[in-house]
Amino acid sequence: MEGAKIKNIIIVILLLLNGFLLFSVGGRWFEDSHSHEAARNSAIQVIRDSGVALEESAVPREMSLGAMQAQRDLARENSLASGLLGSEMMVEALGGDVYRYTSDRGWIQFHSSGEFIAEFEPGVFRATGETARHAAGVLETLDFDSQVLEDKTADGAGSISLRQRLGDVPLLDCQATVHYRDGSLVSITQGRRLLGEPRQTGGEEAMSMATALMRLYNGMKELGDISPRIESIPPAYTMSVSLSGPARLTPVWYVKTDTGAYQMDTQTGQINRAGSVGGTVVLADVTAETA
């Protein structure tokens, strides 16, 4: 009987201790969260006070992206080419880790940098519905989940530019231009795609939200490009490929202003004008049509 009482007392003590620890951790989390939000709001106000319009809703609430790596997968490339061109295709190694896959449907060529180009026989990939939807469907067979950047097609002819995305996150320098003639896909040019399955890496941690905002503002000043309004700051990735080893995905802020666009590395704070990449406006997200 006495043993049961002691056991119950120990259980009560452990429950009280767990409750105290939970309260302590919860209180610390609340303080950290409140401090983080206060610093973020203060940085936003500093930018506003400098004369730059910035809506609170345009600023990310946290630094959610980490650096990633992706290794080229030649077996997967072969499988993707087969899905597009059919199983009766030939493979040709052109040197420099460049491979071309050819069938009676046309050909597609992959490079170690992630670049790819293709030409197809007229009429093989005919768009039966919306051209942009068809283009997204063709690229999806290449593991290229996309969003439309620019649609210059009319009456089944012209070109469509699309950007790859990883989930909802855009890969700023992974794009492709798809060309149509007489209602059918005839070529893909200026293609660049994520090389393989991305994996999280260690390395540098992202700076705090307040630090990132102030670095953004100061970096734009250093470029001499202070704009009257910062319109949006969506998180994104850029991809860099070395001569050997995996590709690196670097988390950035893709900053859109009323006068231009910028990319800021959220680990180093380096900021650059986005150039033609940033100058392109996303027209629409489309649901892919099966090619």
PDB file of N, CA, C and O in Angstrom, residues 231-257:
ATOM      1  N   GLU A 231       7.464  46.267 -54.003  1.00  0.00           N
ATOM      2  CA  GLU A 231       6.146  45.664 -54.209  1.00  0.00           C
ATOM      3  C   GLU A 231       6.009  44.288 -53.585  1.00  0.00           C
ATOM      4  O   GLU A 231       4.959  43.944 -53.044  1.00  0.00           O
ATOM      5  N   SER A 232       7.052  43.458 -53.663  1.00  0.00           N
ATOM      6  CA  SER A 232       6.972  42.116 -53.086  1.00  0.00           C
ATOM      7  C   SER A 232       8.368  41.556 -52.878  1.00  0.00           C
ATOM      8  O   SER A 232       9.323  41.968 -53.542  1.00  0.00           O
ATOM      9  N   ILE A 233       8.479  40.606 -51.940  1.00  0.00           N
ATOM     10  CA  ILE A 233       9.770  39.996 -51.622  1.00  0.00           C
ATOM     11  C   ILE A 233       9.567  38.479 -51.489  1.00  0.00           C
ATOM     12  O   ILE A 233       9.699  37.912 -50.404  1.00  0.00           O
ATOM     13  N   PRO A 234       9.233  37.790 -52.575  1.00  0.00           N
ATOM     14  CA  PRO A 234       9.037  36.346 -52.460  1.00  0.00           C
ATOM     15  C   PRO A 234      10.369  35.602 -52.338  1.00  0.00           C
ATOM     16  O   PRO A 234      11.337  35.943 -53.012  1.00  0.00           O
ATOM     17  N   PRO A 235      10.436  34.574 -51.490  1.00  0.00           N
ATOM     18  CA  PRO A 235      11.630  33.730 -51.422  1.00  0.00           C
ATOM     19  C   PRO A 235      11.786  32.940 -52.715  1.00  0.00           C
ATOM     20  O   PRO A 235      10.800  32.570 -53.358  1.00  0.00           O
ATOM     21  N   ALA A 236      13.027  32.669 -53.110  1.00  0.00           N
ATOM     22  CA  ALA A 236      13.298  31.932 -54.345  1.00  0.00           C
ATOM     23  C   ALA A 236      14.649  31.254 -54.219  1.00  0.00           C
ATOM     24  O   ALA A 236      15.335  31.363 -53.198  1.00  0.00           O
ATOM     25  N   TYR A 237      15.020  30.513 -55.271  1.00  0.00           N
ATOM     26  CA  TYR A 237      16.340  29.882 -55.343  1.00  0.00           C
ATOM     27  C   TYR A 237      17.031  30.298 -56.631  1.00  0.00           C
ATOM     28  O   TYR A 237      16.376  30.563 -57.646  1.00  0.00           O
ATOM     29  N   THR A 238      18.361  30.334 -56.596  1.00  0.00           N
ATOM     30  CA  THR A 238      19.170  30.381 -57.810  1.00  0.00           C
ATOM     31  C   THR A 238      20.034  29.119 -57.827  1.00  0.00           C
ATOM     32  O   THR A 238      20.356  28.563 -56.771  1.00  0.00           O
ATOM     33  N   MET A 239      20.404  28.671 -59.017  1.00  0.00           N
ATOM     34  CA  MET A 239      21.204  27.445 -59.140  1.00  0.00           C
ATOM     35  C   MET A 239      22.562  27.759 -59.749  1.00  0.00           C
ATOM     36  O   MET A 239      22.645  28.445 -60.761  1.00  0.00           O
ATOM     37  N   SER A 240      23.604  27.261 -59.118  1.00  0.00           N
ATOM     38  CA  SER A 240      24.953  27.390 -59.661  1.00  0.00           C
ATOM     39  C   SER A 240      25.545  25.993 -59.796  1.00  0.00           C
ATOM     40  O   SER A 240      25.322  25.126 -58.954  1.00  0.00           O
ATOM     41  N   VAL A 241      26.294  25.781 -60.876  1.00  0.00           N
ATOM     42  CA  VAL A 241      26.853  24.464 -61.172  1.00  0.00           C
ATOM     43  C   VAL A 241      28.358  24.596 -61.350  1.00  0.00           C
ATOM     44  O   VAL A 241      28.829  25.400 -62.158  1.00  0.00           O
ATOM     45  N   SER A 242      29.114  23.801 -60.584  1.00  0.00           N
ATOM     46  CA  SER A 242      30.563  23.804 -60.713  1.00  0.00           C
ATOM     47  C   SER A 242      30.982  22.772 -61.755  1.00  0.00           C
ATOM     48  O   SER A 242      30.175  21.960 -62.208  1.00  0.00           O
ATOM     49  N   LEU A 243      32.268  22.790 -62.136  1.00  0.00           N
ATOM     50  CA  LEU A 243      32.760  21.841 -63.132  1.00  0.00           C
ATOM     51  C   LEU A 243      32.691  20.411 -62.615  1.00  0.00           C
ATOM     52  O   LEU A 243      32.543  19.467 -63.384  1.00  0.00           O
ATOM     53  N   SER A 244      32.813  20.256 -61.318  1.00  0.00           N
ATOM     54  CA  SER A 244      32.687  18.936 -60.708  1.00  0.00           C
ATOM     55  C   SER A 244      31.881  19.087 -59.420  1.00  0.00           C
ATOM     56  O   SER A 244      31.906  20.119 -58.774  1.00  0.00           O
ATOM     57  N   GLY A 245      31.157  18.050 -59.061  1.00  0.00           N
ATOM     58  CA  GLY A 245      30.361  18.098 -57.859  1.00  0.00           C
ATOM     59  C   GLY A 245      28.925  18.497 -58.141  1.00  0.00           C
ATOM     60  O   GLY A 245      28.544  18.778 -59.280  1.00  0.00           O
ATOM     61  N   PRO A 246      28.107  18.542 -57.110  1.00  0.00           N
ATOM     62  CA  PRO A 246      26.675  18.812 -57.291  1.00  0.00           C
ATOM     63  C   PRO A 246      26.384  20.280 -57.558  1.00  0.00           C
ATOM     64  O   PRO A 246      27.210  21.160 -57.285  1.00  0.00           O
ATOM     65  N   ALA A 247      25.190  20.520 -58.100  1.00  0.00           N
ATOM     66  CA  ALA A 247      24.701  21.886 -58.253  1.00  0.00           C
ATOM     67  C   ALA A 247      24.281  22.413 -56.887  1.00  0.00           C
ATOM     68  O   ALA A 247      23.834  21.655 -56.020  1.00  0.00           O
ATOM     69  N   ARG A 248      24.407  23.707 -56.689  1.00  0.00           N
ATOM     70  CA  ARG A 248      24.025  24.323 -55.420  1.00  0.00           C
ATOM     71  C   ARG A 248      22.813  25.213 -55.638  1.00  0.00           C
ATOM     72  O   ARG A 248      22.789  26.032 -56.569  1.00  0.00           O
ATOM     73  N   LEU A 249      21.817  25.055 -54.779  1.00  0.00           N
ATOM     74  CA  LEU A 249      20.655  25.929 -54.777  1.00  0.00           C
ATOM     75  C   LEU A 249      20.806  26.924 -53.630  1.00  0.00           C
ATOM     76  O   LEU A 249      20.862  26.531 -52.458  1.00  0.00           O
ATOM     77  N   THR A 250      20.896  28.192 -53.977  1.00  0.00           N
ATOM     78  CA  THR A 250      21.106  29.247 -52.983  1.00  0.00           C
ATOM     79  C   THR A 250      19.797  29.968 -52.714  1.00  0.00           C
ATOM     80  O   THR A 250      19.147  30.450 -53.646  1.00  0.00           O
ATOM     81  N   PRO A 251      19.373  30.057 -51.447  1.00  0.00           N
ATOM     82  CA  PRO A 251      18.144  30.795 -51.137  1.00  0.00           C
ATOM     83  C   PRO A 251      18.353  32.297 -51.300  1.00  0.00           C
ATOM     84  O   PRO A 251      19.355  32.854 -50.844  1.00  0.00           O
ATOM     85  N   VAL A 252      17.419  32.937 -51.969  1.00  0.00           N
ATOM     86  CA  VAL A 252      17.496  34.378 -52.208  1.00  0.00           C
ATOM     87  C   VAL A 252      16.125  35.006 -51.970  1.00  0.00           C
ATOM     88  O   VAL A 252      15.107  34.313 -51.917  1.00  0.00           O
ATOM     89  N   TRP A 253      16.133  36.309 -51.826  1.00  0.00           N
ATOM     90  CA  TRP A 253      14.902  37.097 -51.944  1.00  0.00           C
ATOM     91  C   TRP A 253      14.843  37.632 -53.364  1.00  0.00           C
ATOM     92  O   TRP A 253      15.816  38.201 -53.871  1.00  0.00           O
ATOM     93  N   TYR A 254      13.716  37.434 -54.015  1.00  0.00           N
ATOM     94  CA  TYR A 254      13.491  37.980 -55.354  1.00  0.00           C
ATOM     95  C   TYR A 254      12.669  39.251 -55.165  1.00  0.00           C
ATOM     96  O   TYR A 254      11.459  39.183 -54.981  1.00  0.00           O
ATOM     97  N   VAL A 255      13.347  40.372 -55.159  1.00  0.00           N
ATOM     98  CA  VAL A 255      12.730  41.640 -54.754  1.00  0.00           C
ATOM     99  C   VAL A 255      12.196  42.380 -55.976  1.00  0.00           C
ATOM    100  O   VAL A 255      12.959  42.712 -56.891  1.00  0.00           O
ATOM    101  N   LYS A 256      10.906  42.633 -55.977  1.00  0.00           N
ATOM    102  CA  LYS A 256      10.279  43.363 -57.077  1.00  0.00           C
ATOM    103  C   LYS A 256       9.927  44.770 -56.600  1.00  0.00           C
ATOM    104  O   LYS A 256       9.260  44.954 -55.585  1.00  0.00           O
ATOM    105  N   THR A 257      10.402  45.768 -57.354  1.00  0.00           N
ATOM    106  CA  THR A 257      10.075  47.160 -57.061  1.00  0.00           C
ATOM    107  C   THR A 257       9.344  47.745 -58.262  1.00  0.00           C
ATOM    108  O   THR A 257       9.190  47.093 -59.290  1.00  0.00           O
TER     109      THR A 257
END
